PDB file of C-alpha atoms and ligand atoms in Angstrom:
ATOM      1  CA  MET C  57      -2.239  -9.889 -21.821  1.00 95.00           C
ATOM      2  CA  ARG C  58      -4.280 -10.058 -18.047  1.00 98.00           C
ATOM      3  CA  LEU C  59      -7.277  -8.413 -18.468  1.00 98.00           C
ATOM      4  CA  GLY C  60      -8.693  -5.796 -15.309  1.00 98.00           C
ATOM      5  CA  PHE C  61     -11.082  -3.088 -14.719  1.00 98.00           C
ATOM      6  CA  ASN C  62     -10.869   0.472 -13.170  1.00 98.00           C
ATOM      7  CA  GLY C  63     -13.312   1.236 -10.727  1.00 98.00           C
ATOM      8  CA  ALA C  64     -14.062   4.538 -12.068  1.00 98.00           C
ATOM      9  CA  THR C  65     -16.126   2.568 -14.797  1.00 98.00           C
ATOM     10  CA  SER C  66     -18.503   1.924 -12.498  1.00 98.00           C
ATOM     11  CA  MET C  67     -18.804   5.110 -10.345  1.00 97.00           C
ATOM     12  CA  ASN C  68     -21.694   4.649  -8.681  1.00 97.00           C
ATOM     13  CA  TYR C  69     -20.777   1.121  -7.227  1.00 98.00           C
ATOM     14  CA  ASP C  70     -19.004   0.210  -4.098  1.00 98.00           C
ATOM     15  CA  LEU C  71     -15.707  -1.920  -3.850  1.00 98.00           C
ATOM     16  CA  GLU C  72     -17.525  -4.796  -3.274  1.00 98.00           C
ATOM     17  CA  THR C  73     -19.470  -4.826  -5.812  1.00 98.00           C
ATOM     18  CA  ASP C  74     -16.499  -3.854  -8.339  1.00 98.00           C
ATOM     19  CA  ILE C  75     -14.599  -7.381  -6.968  1.00 98.00           C
ATOM     20  CA  ARG C  76     -17.870  -9.197  -7.777  1.00 98.00           C
ATOM     21  CA  LEU C  77     -17.992  -7.342 -11.005  1.00 98.00           C
ATOM     22  CA  ALA C  78     -15.398  -7.989 -11.904  1.00 98.00           C
ATOM     23  CA  GLN C  79     -15.044 -11.897 -11.064  1.00 98.00           C
ATOM     24  CA  LYS C  80     -18.392 -12.443 -13.206  1.00 98.00           C
ATOM     25  CA  ALA C  81     -17.460 -10.795 -16.240  1.00 98.00           C
ATOM     26  CA  GLY C  82     -14.105 -12.489 -16.097  1.00 98.00           C
ATOM     27  CA  PHE C  83     -11.658 -10.064 -15.261  1.00 98.00           C
ATOM     28  CA  GLU C  84      -8.657 -11.115 -13.502  1.00 98.00           C
ATOM     29  CA  LEU C  85      -7.211  -7.495 -12.013  1.00 98.00           C
ATOM     30  CA  LEU C  86      -9.148  -4.641 -10.342  1.00 98.00           C
ATOM     31  CA  GLU C  87      -8.055  -0.977 -10.046  1.00 98.00           C
ATOM     32  CA  ILE C  88      -9.216  -0.022  -6.810  1.00 98.00           C
ATOM     33  CA  TRP C  89     -11.009   3.352  -7.118  1.00 98.00           C
ATOM     34  CA  ALA C  90      -9.316   4.931  -3.811  1.00 98.00           C
ATOM     35  CA  ALA C  91     -12.472   6.892  -2.258  1.00 98.00           C
ATOM     36  CA  LYS C  92     -13.973   3.599  -2.517  1.00 98.00           C
ATOM     37  CA  LEU C  93     -11.558   2.067  -0.747  1.00 98.00           C
ATOM     38  CA  ASN C  94     -11.837   4.564   2.353  1.00 98.00           C
ATOM     39  CA  LYS C  95     -15.365   4.034   2.550  1.00 98.00           C
ATOM     40  CA  TYR C  96     -14.929   0.616   2.693  1.00 98.00           C
ATOM     41  CA  LEU C  97     -12.569   1.210   5.420  1.00 98.00           C
ATOM     42  CA  GLU C  98     -14.879   3.188   6.946  1.00 97.00           C
ATOM     43  CA  ALA C  99     -16.886   0.518   8.792  1.00 95.00           C
ATOM     44  CA  SER C 100     -15.143  -3.009   7.530  1.00 98.00           C
ATOM     45  CA  SER C 101     -11.238  -4.122   8.397  1.00 98.00           C
ATOM     46  CA  LEU C 102      -8.251  -4.533   4.881  1.00 97.00           C
ATOM     47  CA  GLU C 103      -8.179  -7.835   6.430  1.00 98.00           C
ATOM     48  CA  SER C 104     -12.069  -8.846   5.107  1.00 98.00           C
ATOM     49  CA  LEU C 105     -11.197  -7.206   2.009  1.00 98.00           C
ATOM     50  CA  LYS C 106      -8.060  -9.214   1.128  1.00 98.00           C
ATOM     51  CA  GLN C 107     -10.249 -11.653   1.787  1.00 98.00           C
ATOM     52  CA  LEU C 108     -12.791 -10.358  -0.354  1.00 98.00           C
ATOM     53  CA  PHE C 109     -10.345 -10.489  -3.112  1.00 98.00           C
ATOM     54  CA  GLU C 110      -9.165 -13.743  -2.396  1.00 98.00           C
ATOM     55  CA  GLU C 111     -12.237 -15.415  -2.801  1.00 98.00           C
ATOM     56  CA  ALA C 112     -13.160 -13.983  -5.869  1.00 98.00           C
ATOM     57  CA  ASN C 113      -9.803 -14.589  -7.027  1.00 98.00           C
ATOM     58  CA  ILE C 114      -9.600 -11.283  -7.916  1.00 98.00           C
ATOM     59  CA  LYS C 115      -5.905  -9.610  -8.028  1.00 98.00           C
ATOM     60  CA  PRO C 116      -5.927  -5.838  -6.601  1.00 98.00           C
ATOM     61  CA  TYR C 117      -3.582  -4.423  -9.003  1.00 98.00           C
ATOM     62  CA  SER C 118      -3.793  -0.417  -8.396  1.00 98.00           C
ATOM     63  CA  ILE C 119      -5.188   2.347  -6.093  1.00 98.00           C
ATOM     64  CA  ASN C 120      -6.302   4.892  -8.455  1.00 98.00           C
ATOM     65  CA  SER C 121      -4.976   7.924  -7.357  1.00 97.00           C
ATOM     66  CA  ILE C 122      -3.156  10.605  -5.463  1.00 98.00           C
ATOM     67  CA  GLU C 123      -3.898  13.662  -7.952  1.00 97.00           C
ATOM     68  CA  PHE C 124      -2.018  17.056  -8.509  1.00 98.00           C
ATOM     69  CA  ILE C 125       0.904  15.909  -6.985  1.00 98.00           C
ATOM     70  CA  THR C 126       3.282  17.846  -8.132  1.00 98.00           C
ATOM     71  CA  PHE C 127       3.878  22.075  -7.680  1.00 98.00           C
ATOM     72  CA  LYS C 128       2.350  21.929  -4.201  1.00 98.00           C
ATOM     73  CA  GLU C 129       4.052  23.763  -1.051  1.00 97.00           C
ATOM     74  CA  GLY C 130       4.188  23.255   2.628  1.00 98.00           C
ATOM     75  CA  GLU C 131       1.543  21.811   4.237  1.00 98.00           C
ATOM     76  CA  ASP C 132      -0.107  20.995   0.910  1.00 98.00           C
ATOM     77  CA  TYR C 133       3.090  18.949  -0.278  1.00 98.00           C
ATOM     78  CA  GLU C 134       3.012  17.383   2.984  1.00 98.00           C
ATOM     79  CA  LYS C 135      -0.508  16.015   2.305  1.00 98.00           C
ATOM     80  CA  ILE C 136       0.878  14.407  -0.936  1.00 98.00           C
ATOM     81  CA  LYS C 137       3.202  12.815   1.012  1.00 98.00           C
ATOM     82  CA  SER C 138       1.238  11.368   4.009  1.00 98.00           C
ATOM     83  CA  GLU C 139      -1.329  10.400   1.393  1.00 98.00           C
ATOM     84  CA  CYS C 140       1.356   8.049  -0.574  1.00 98.00           C
ATOM     85  CA  LYS C 141       2.730   6.810   2.412  1.00 98.00           C
ATOM     86  CA  ARG C 142      -0.893   6.028   3.755  1.00 98.00           C
ATOM     87  CA  LEU C 143      -2.185   4.147   0.873  1.00 98.00           C
ATOM     88  CA  ALA C 144       1.406   2.494   0.007  1.00 98.00           C
ATOM     89  CA  ALA C 145       0.793   0.922   3.366  1.00 98.00           C
ATOM     90  CA  ILE C 146      -2.558   0.021   2.458  1.00 98.00           C
ATOM     91  CA  ALA C 147      -1.134  -1.522  -0.879  1.00 98.00           C
ATOM     92  CA  LYS C 148       1.194  -3.465   0.879  1.00 98.00           C
ATOM     93  CA  GLU C 149      -1.264  -5.561   3.384  1.00 97.00           C
ATOM     94  CA  LEU C 150      -3.324  -6.165  -0.037  1.00 98.00           C
ATOM     95  CA  ALA C 151      -0.543  -7.305  -1.882  1.00 98.00           C
ATOM     96  CA  CYS C 152      -1.694  -4.324  -4.473  1.00 98.00           C
ATOM     97  CA  PRO C 153       1.367  -3.730  -6.567  1.00 98.00           C
ATOM     98  CA  LYS C 154       0.797  -0.247  -7.655  1.00 98.00           C
ATOM     99  CA  ILE C 155      -0.571   2.941  -7.409  1.00 98.00           C
ATOM    100  CA  VAL C 156      -1.581   5.683  -9.561  1.00 98.00           C
ATOM    101  CA  VAL C 157       0.165   9.336  -9.383  1.00 98.00           C
ATOM    102  CA  VAL C 158      -1.233  12.374 -11.633  1.00 98.00           C
ATOM    103  CA  PRO C 159       0.565  15.333 -12.817  1.00 98.00           C
ATOM    104  CA  SER C 160      -0.676  18.982 -11.611  1.00 98.00           C
ATOM    105  CA  PRO C 161      -2.004  21.595 -13.969  1.00 98.00           C
ATOM    106  CA  THR C 162       0.635  24.322 -15.416  1.00 98.00           C
ATOM    107  CA  PRO C 163       1.137  27.137 -12.914  1.00 98.00           C
ATOM    108  CA  GLU C 164       1.261  29.977 -14.607  1.00 97.00           C
ATOM    109  CA  GLY C 165       4.672  30.861 -16.463  1.00 97.00           C
ATOM    110  CA  ALA C 166       5.945  27.258 -16.217  1.00 98.00           C
ATOM    111  CA  THR C 167       8.157  26.219 -18.931  1.00 98.00           C
ATOM    112  CA  GLU C 168       8.472  22.919 -19.737  1.00 98.00           C
ATOM    113  CA  GLU C 169      12.119  22.824 -18.049  1.00 98.00           C
ATOM    114  CA  ASP C 170      10.367  23.750 -14.967  1.00 98.00           C
ATOM    115  CA  VAL C 171       7.831  21.253 -15.627  1.00 98.00           C
ATOM    116  CA  ILE C 172      10.190  18.281 -15.674  1.00 98.00           C
ATOM    117  CA  ALA C 173      12.415  19.308 -13.010  1.00 98.00           C
ATOM    118  CA  GLU C 174       9.332  19.216 -10.874  1.00 98.00           C
ATOM    119  CA  SER C 175       8.039  16.501 -11.768  1.00 98.00           C
ATOM    120  CA  VAL C 176      11.517  14.387 -11.392  1.00 98.00           C
ATOM    121  CA  LYS C 177      11.762  16.035  -7.985  1.00 98.00           C
ATOM    122  CA  VAL C 178       8.733  14.995  -6.546  1.00 98.00           C
ATOM    123  CA  LEU C 179       8.249  10.926  -8.446  1.00 98.00           C
ATOM    124  CA  ARG C 180      12.137  10.902  -6.424  1.00 98.00           C
ATOM    125  CA  GLU C 181      10.653  11.868  -3.503  1.00 98.00           C
ATOM    126  CA  LEU C 182       7.415   9.854  -3.560  1.00 98.00           C
ATOM    127  CA  SER C 183       9.389   7.116  -4.739  1.00 98.00           C
ATOM    128  CA  GLU C 184      11.272   6.506  -1.621  1.00 98.00           C
ATOM    129  CA  ILE C 185       8.034   6.777   0.480  1.00 98.00           C
ATOM    130  CA  ALA C 186       6.579   4.163  -1.289  1.00 98.00           C
ATOM    131  CA  ALA C 187       9.506   1.984  -1.752  1.00 98.00           C
ATOM    132  CA  GLU C 188       9.609   1.345   1.909  1.00 98.00           C
ATOM    133  CA  TYR C 189       6.164  -0.946   0.938  1.00 98.00           C
ATOM    134  CA  ASP C 190       7.390  -2.179  -2.016  1.00 98.00           C
ATOM    135  CA  VAL C 191       5.104  -0.989  -3.677  1.00 98.00           C
ATOM    136  CA  ASP C 192       5.468   1.213  -7.331  1.00 98.00           C
ATOM    137  CA  LEU C 193       3.944   4.543  -8.472  1.00 99.00           C
ATOM    138  CA  ALA C 194       2.678   4.711 -12.239  1.00 99.00           C
ATOM    139  CA  PHE C 195       2.644   8.693 -13.669  1.00 98.00           C
ATOM    140  CA  GLU C 196      -0.325   8.936 -15.676  1.00 98.00           C
ATOM    141  CA  PHE C 197      -0.492  12.188 -18.014  1.00 98.00           C
ATOM    142  CA  LEU C 198      -3.351  14.034 -18.552  1.00 98.00           C
ATOM    143  CA  GLY C 199      -4.265  14.904 -21.990  1.00 97.00           C
ATOM    144  CA  PHE C 200      -5.898  18.025 -20.959  1.00 96.00           C
ATOM    145  CA  PRO C 201      -4.288  21.459 -21.990  1.00 95.00           C
ATOM    146  CA  HIS C 202      -4.303  22.899 -18.850  1.00 96.00           C
ATOM    147  CA  ILE C 203      -2.428  19.917 -17.641  1.00 98.00           C
ATOM    148  CA  SER C 204       1.364  20.102 -17.202  1.00 98.00           C
ATOM    149  CA  VAL C 205       2.129  16.471 -18.195  1.00 98.00           C
ATOM    150  CA  SER C 206      -0.450  15.919 -21.265  1.00 98.00           C
ATOM    151  CA  THR C 207       1.870  13.442 -23.420  1.00 98.00           C
ATOM    152  CA  LEU C 208       3.070  10.189 -23.477  1.00 98.00           C
ATOM    153  CA  GLY C 209       6.692  11.948 -24.935  1.00 98.00           C
ATOM    154  CA  LEU C 210       6.753  14.047 -22.414  1.00 98.00           C
ATOM    155  CA  CYS C 211       5.937  11.565 -19.456  1.00 98.00           C
ATOM    156  CA  TRP C 212       8.122   9.127 -20.694  1.00 98.00           C
ATOM    157  CA  LYS C 213      11.060  11.711 -20.704  1.00 98.00           C
ATOM    158  CA  ILE C 214      10.147  12.405 -16.573  1.00 98.00           C
ATOM    159  CA  VAL C 215       9.953   8.664 -15.845  1.00 98.00           C
ATOM    160  CA  ARG C 216      13.306   8.102 -17.656  1.00 98.00           C
ATOM    161  CA  GLU C 217      15.041  10.678 -15.865  1.00 98.00           C
ATOM    162  CA  THR C 218      13.781   9.995 -12.750  1.00 98.00           C
ATOM    163  CA  ASP C 219      15.543   6.667 -12.953  1.00 98.00           C
ATOM    164  CA  ARG C 220      14.063   4.841 -10.410  1.00 98.00           C
ATOM    165  CA  PRO C 221      12.893   0.728 -10.505  1.00 98.00           C
ATOM    166  CA  ASN C 222       9.721   1.497  -8.493  1.00 98.00           C
ATOM    167  CA  ILE C 223       8.480   4.656 -10.849  1.00 99.00           C
ATOM    168  CA  GLY C 224       6.824   3.816 -14.718  1.00 98.00           C
ATOM    169  CA  LEU C 225       3.873   5.754 -16.430  1.00 98.00           C
ATOM    170  CA  VAL C 226      -0.168   4.892 -17.593  1.00 98.00           C
ATOM    171  CA  LEU C 227      -0.726   5.091 -20.892  1.00 98.00           C
ATOM    172  CA  ASP C 228      -4.260   5.874 -21.196  1.00 98.00           C
ATOM    173  CA  THR C 229      -6.261   5.428 -24.292  1.00 98.00           C
ATOM    174  CA  PHE C 230      -8.361   8.388 -23.679  1.00 98.00           C
ATOM    175  CA  HIS C 231      -4.873  10.942 -22.689  1.00 98.00           C
ATOM    176  CA  PHE C 232      -3.177   9.786 -25.385  1.00 98.00           C
ATOM    177  CA  HIS C 233      -5.824  10.641 -28.184  1.00 98.00           C
ATOM    178  CA  ALA C 234      -7.413  13.885 -25.846  1.00 98.00           C
ATOM    179  CA  GLY C 235      -3.529  15.505 -25.822  1.00 97.00           C
ATOM    180  CA  GLY C 236      -2.004  14.881 -29.207  1.00 97.00           C
ATOM    181  CA  SER C 237       0.243  12.031 -28.513  1.00 98.00           C
ATOM    182  CA  SER C 238       1.573  10.750 -31.389  1.00 97.00           C
ATOM    183  CA  LEU C 239       1.995   6.949 -31.953  1.00 98.00           C
ATOM    184  CA  ASP C 240       5.565   7.424 -32.853  1.00 97.00           C
ATOM    185  CA  GLU C 241       5.994   8.034 -29.162  1.00 98.00           C
ATOM    186  CA  ILE C 242       5.173   4.806 -28.040  1.00 98.00           C
ATOM    187  CA  ASP C 243       8.381   3.626 -30.091  1.00 97.00           C
ATOM    188  CA  GLY C 244      10.556   4.615 -28.116  1.00 95.00           C
ATOM    189  CA  VAL C 245       9.159   4.025 -24.807  1.00 98.00           C
ATOM    190  CA  ASP C 246      10.646   0.885 -22.767  1.00 98.00           C
ATOM    191  CA  LYS C 247       7.937  -1.604 -22.398  1.00 98.00           C
ATOM    192  CA  ASP C 248       8.737  -2.329 -18.832  1.00 98.00           C
ATOM    193  CA  LYS C 249       8.082   1.388 -17.981  1.00 98.00           C
ATOM    194  CA  ILE C 250       4.637   0.728 -18.946  1.00 98.00           C
ATOM    195  CA  PHE C 251       3.434  -0.108 -15.574  1.00 98.00           C
ATOM    196  CA  ILE C 252      -0.563   0.068 -16.404  1.00 98.00           C
ATOM    197  CA  PHE C 253      -2.234   0.503 -19.763  1.00 98.00           C
ATOM    198  CA  HIS C 254      -5.711   1.868 -19.991  1.00 98.00           C
ATOM    199  CA  ILE C 255      -7.901   1.410 -22.669  1.00 98.00           C
ATOM    200  CA  ASN C 256     -11.206   3.391 -23.696  1.00 98.00           C
ATOM    201  CA  ASP C 257     -12.465   5.131 -26.655  1.00 98.00           C
ATOM    202  CA  ALA C 258     -13.900   8.319 -27.413  1.00 98.00           C
ATOM    203  CA  GLU C 259     -16.752  10.588 -28.984  1.00 98.00           C
ATOM    204  CA  ALA C 260     -15.662  12.565 -32.140  1.00 98.00           C
ATOM    205  CA  ARG C 261     -14.884  15.921 -31.147  1.00 97.00           C
ATOM    206  CA  GLU C 262     -12.369  18.205 -31.328  1.00 95.00           C
ATOM    207  CA  ARG C 263      -9.895  16.838 -28.913  1.00 93.00           C
ATOM    208  CA  SER C 264      -9.665  20.366 -27.243  1.00 90.00           C
ATOM    209  CA  GLU C 265     -13.351  19.663 -26.464  1.00 94.00           C
ATOM    210  CA  LEU C 266     -13.390  16.169 -24.842  1.00 96.00           C
ATOM    211  CA  GLU C 267     -14.047  15.452 -20.893  1.00 96.00           C
ATOM    212  CA  ASP C 268     -13.728  12.406 -19.466  1.00 96.00           C
ATOM    213  CA  ALA C 269     -17.770  12.000 -19.425  1.00 97.00           C
ATOM    214  CA  HIS C 270     -16.814  11.543 -23.124  1.00 98.00           C
ATOM    215  CA  ARG C 271     -15.110   7.796 -23.125  1.00 97.00           C
ATOM    216  CA  LEU C 272     -16.992   4.981 -24.835  1.00 98.00           C
ATOM    217  CA  PHE C 273     -16.582   1.394 -24.404  1.00 98.00           C
ATOM    218  CA  PRO C 274     -13.516   0.174 -26.491  1.00 98.00           C
ATOM    219  CA  GLY C 275     -14.027   0.291 -30.349  1.00 97.00           C
ATOM    220  CA  GLU C 276     -17.200   2.392 -30.160  1.00 97.00           C
ATOM    221  CA  GLY C 277     -15.405   5.909 -30.602  1.00 98.00           C
ATOM    222  CA  VAL C 278     -12.448   7.452 -33.222  1.00 98.00           C
ATOM    223  CA  ILE C 279      -9.309   6.668 -31.122  1.00 98.00           C
ATOM    224  CA  PRO C 280      -7.200   4.220 -33.022  1.00 97.00           C
ATOM    225  CA  LEU C 281      -6.859   1.077 -30.646  1.00 98.00           C
ATOM    226  CA  LYS C 282      -5.649  -1.248 -33.469  1.00 97.00           C
ATOM    227  CA  ASP C 283      -2.402   1.393 -34.136  1.00 97.00           C
ATOM    228  CA  ILE C 284      -2.306   1.736 -30.423  1.00 98.00           C
ATOM    229  CA  LEU C 285      -1.970  -2.277 -29.575  1.00 98.00           C
ATOM    230  CA  GLU C 286      -0.281  -2.926 -32.460  1.00 97.00           C
ATOM    231  CA  ARG C 287       2.709  -0.377 -31.247  1.00 98.00           C
ATOM    232  CA  LEU C 288       2.312  -1.730 -28.193  1.00 98.00           C
ATOM    233  CA  HIS C 289       2.831  -5.408 -29.602  1.00 97.00           C
ATOM    234  CA  ARG C 290       5.528  -4.160 -31.196  1.00 97.00           C
ATOM    235  CA  ILE C 291       7.645  -3.136 -28.652  1.00 98.00           C
ATOM    236  CA  GLY C 292       6.837  -6.183 -26.662  1.00 97.00           C
ATOM    237  CA  TYR C 293       4.418  -4.966 -24.281  1.00 98.00           C
ATOM    238  CA  ASP C 294       2.214  -7.681 -23.240  1.00 97.00           C
ATOM    239  CA  ASP C 295       1.194  -7.578 -19.862  1.00 97.00           C
ATOM    240  CA  MET C 296      -2.099  -5.880 -18.953  1.00 98.00           C
ATOM    241  CA  VAL C 297      -4.751  -3.809 -19.976  1.00 98.00           C
ATOM    242  CA  SER C 298      -7.346  -2.373 -17.745  1.00 98.00           C
ATOM    243  CA  ILE C 299     -10.667  -0.778 -18.723  1.00 98.00           C
ATOM    244  CA  GLU C 300     -11.460   3.111 -17.278  1.00 98.00           C
ATOM    245  CA  LEU C 301     -14.493   4.421 -18.326  1.00 97.00           C
ATOM    246  CA  PHE C 302     -16.034   7.685 -16.508  1.00 96.00           C
ATOM    247  CA  ARG C 303     -19.782   8.024 -17.925  1.00 97.00           C
ATOM    248  CA  PRO C 304     -22.015   8.540 -16.032  1.00 97.00           C
ATOM    249  CA  GLU C 305     -24.374   7.014 -18.453  1.00 96.00           C
ATOM    250  CA  TYR C 306     -22.331   3.865 -17.761  1.00 97.00           C
ATOM    251  CA  TRP C 307     -22.682   4.395 -14.458  1.00 96.00           C
ATOM    252  CA  GLU C 308     -26.364   3.807 -14.300  1.00 97.00           C
ATOM    253  CA  LEU C 309     -26.212   0.380 -15.847  1.00 97.00           C
ATOM    254  CA  PRO C 310     -26.966  -2.927 -13.892  1.00 98.00           C
ATOM    255  CA  ALA C 311     -23.610  -4.355 -12.876  1.00 98.00           C
ATOM    256  CA  ASP C 312     -23.288  -7.041 -14.453  1.00 97.00           C
ATOM    257  CA  GLU C 313     -24.112  -6.046 -17.724  1.00 98.00           C
ATOM    258  CA  LEU C 314     -21.563  -3.255 -17.058  1.00 98.00           C
ATOM    259  CA  GLY C 315     -18.826  -5.563 -16.508  1.00 98.00           C
ATOM    260  CA  ALA C 316     -20.159  -8.159 -19.257  1.00 98.00           C
ATOM    261  CA  ARG C 317     -19.767  -5.131 -21.954  1.00 98.00           C
ATOM    262  CA  SER C 318     -16.252  -4.212 -20.574  1.00 98.00           C
ATOM    263  CA  PHE C 319     -15.148  -7.230 -20.865  1.00 98.00           C
ATOM    264  CA  GLU C 320     -16.642  -7.938 -24.517  1.00 98.00           C
ATOM    265  CA  SER C 321     -15.642  -4.806 -25.904  1.00 98.00           C
ATOM    266  CA  VAL C 322     -11.736  -4.984 -24.293  1.00 98.00           C
ATOM    267  CA  SER C 323     -11.591  -8.650 -25.618  1.00 97.00           C
ATOM    268  CA  ARG C 324     -12.824  -7.768 -29.290  1.00 97.00           C
ATOM    269  CA  VAL C 325     -10.534  -5.178 -29.994  1.00 97.00           C
ATOM    270  CA  LEU C 326      -7.534  -7.211 -28.828  1.00 97.00           C
ATOM    271  CA  ARG C 327      -8.688  -9.777 -31.107  1.00 95.00           C
ATOM    272  CA  GLY C 328      -5.681 -10.612 -33.594  1.00 89.00           C
ATOM    273  CA  ILE C 329      -3.141  -8.892 -32.262  1.00 93.00           C
ATOM    274  CA  TYR C 330      -3.035 -10.254 -28.347  1.00 90.00           C
ATOM    275  CA  ARG C 331      -5.208 -13.361 -28.621  1.00 71.00           C
TER     276      ARG C 331
HETATM  277 ZN1   ZN R 241      -6.580   6.391 -17.016  1.00 57.66          ZN
END
């Protein structure tokens, strides 16, 4: 299992720091936070970024993210498509294989059938754009009640129906827990369609109250990570895992400490199952 670090975990630090932090802590992969990428490119070139990754021996794994891709119309939808094209061109240049895409809130009155039809339509259109650059799109369900795709089961149904080689899903343990996905939902998923696995833990709160800021280092909260990992192991998933925390308190930590605690906490929960 390759270990990755997600730029949301260190939101206050820039992309250069993320690369250094990931290297120092022992990670192999970095998920690039898109806003940091944009900031970097304002002042420096893509070529220099590529060099930074190479020198650190860190592989860029994804760009996070294009948010709320579904239920957009007219100019708003054109913006999603052009952002997909822009990020896919950058990803190709960086040899970064994936981009994370996120479903929208449920419009009033929309049924599950509407959500499936809309998601499949949009993912197929974006799939074509990304395929021109040999980039994969990873659809990430969010376990919040107002989001149109909030469980692993529905996300997998959509990805399966979309049926494109470059469309897969993100399994994020926080969203898995917050949205009430069941462990049995993991069993039905094709392991090769889990493009990204985000790991994190959560405070003991009512699921409906959970927010991104309640994420904790793996092993410090109430999510049954061992059970999730065992199920993933059982379906043969062993590709990568990336730590993604959105906890403002952690953003204040010195970069090296944040990197080290991230690496240690992920390694600890994997132990006995994956390494
Ligand atoms: Zn995530």
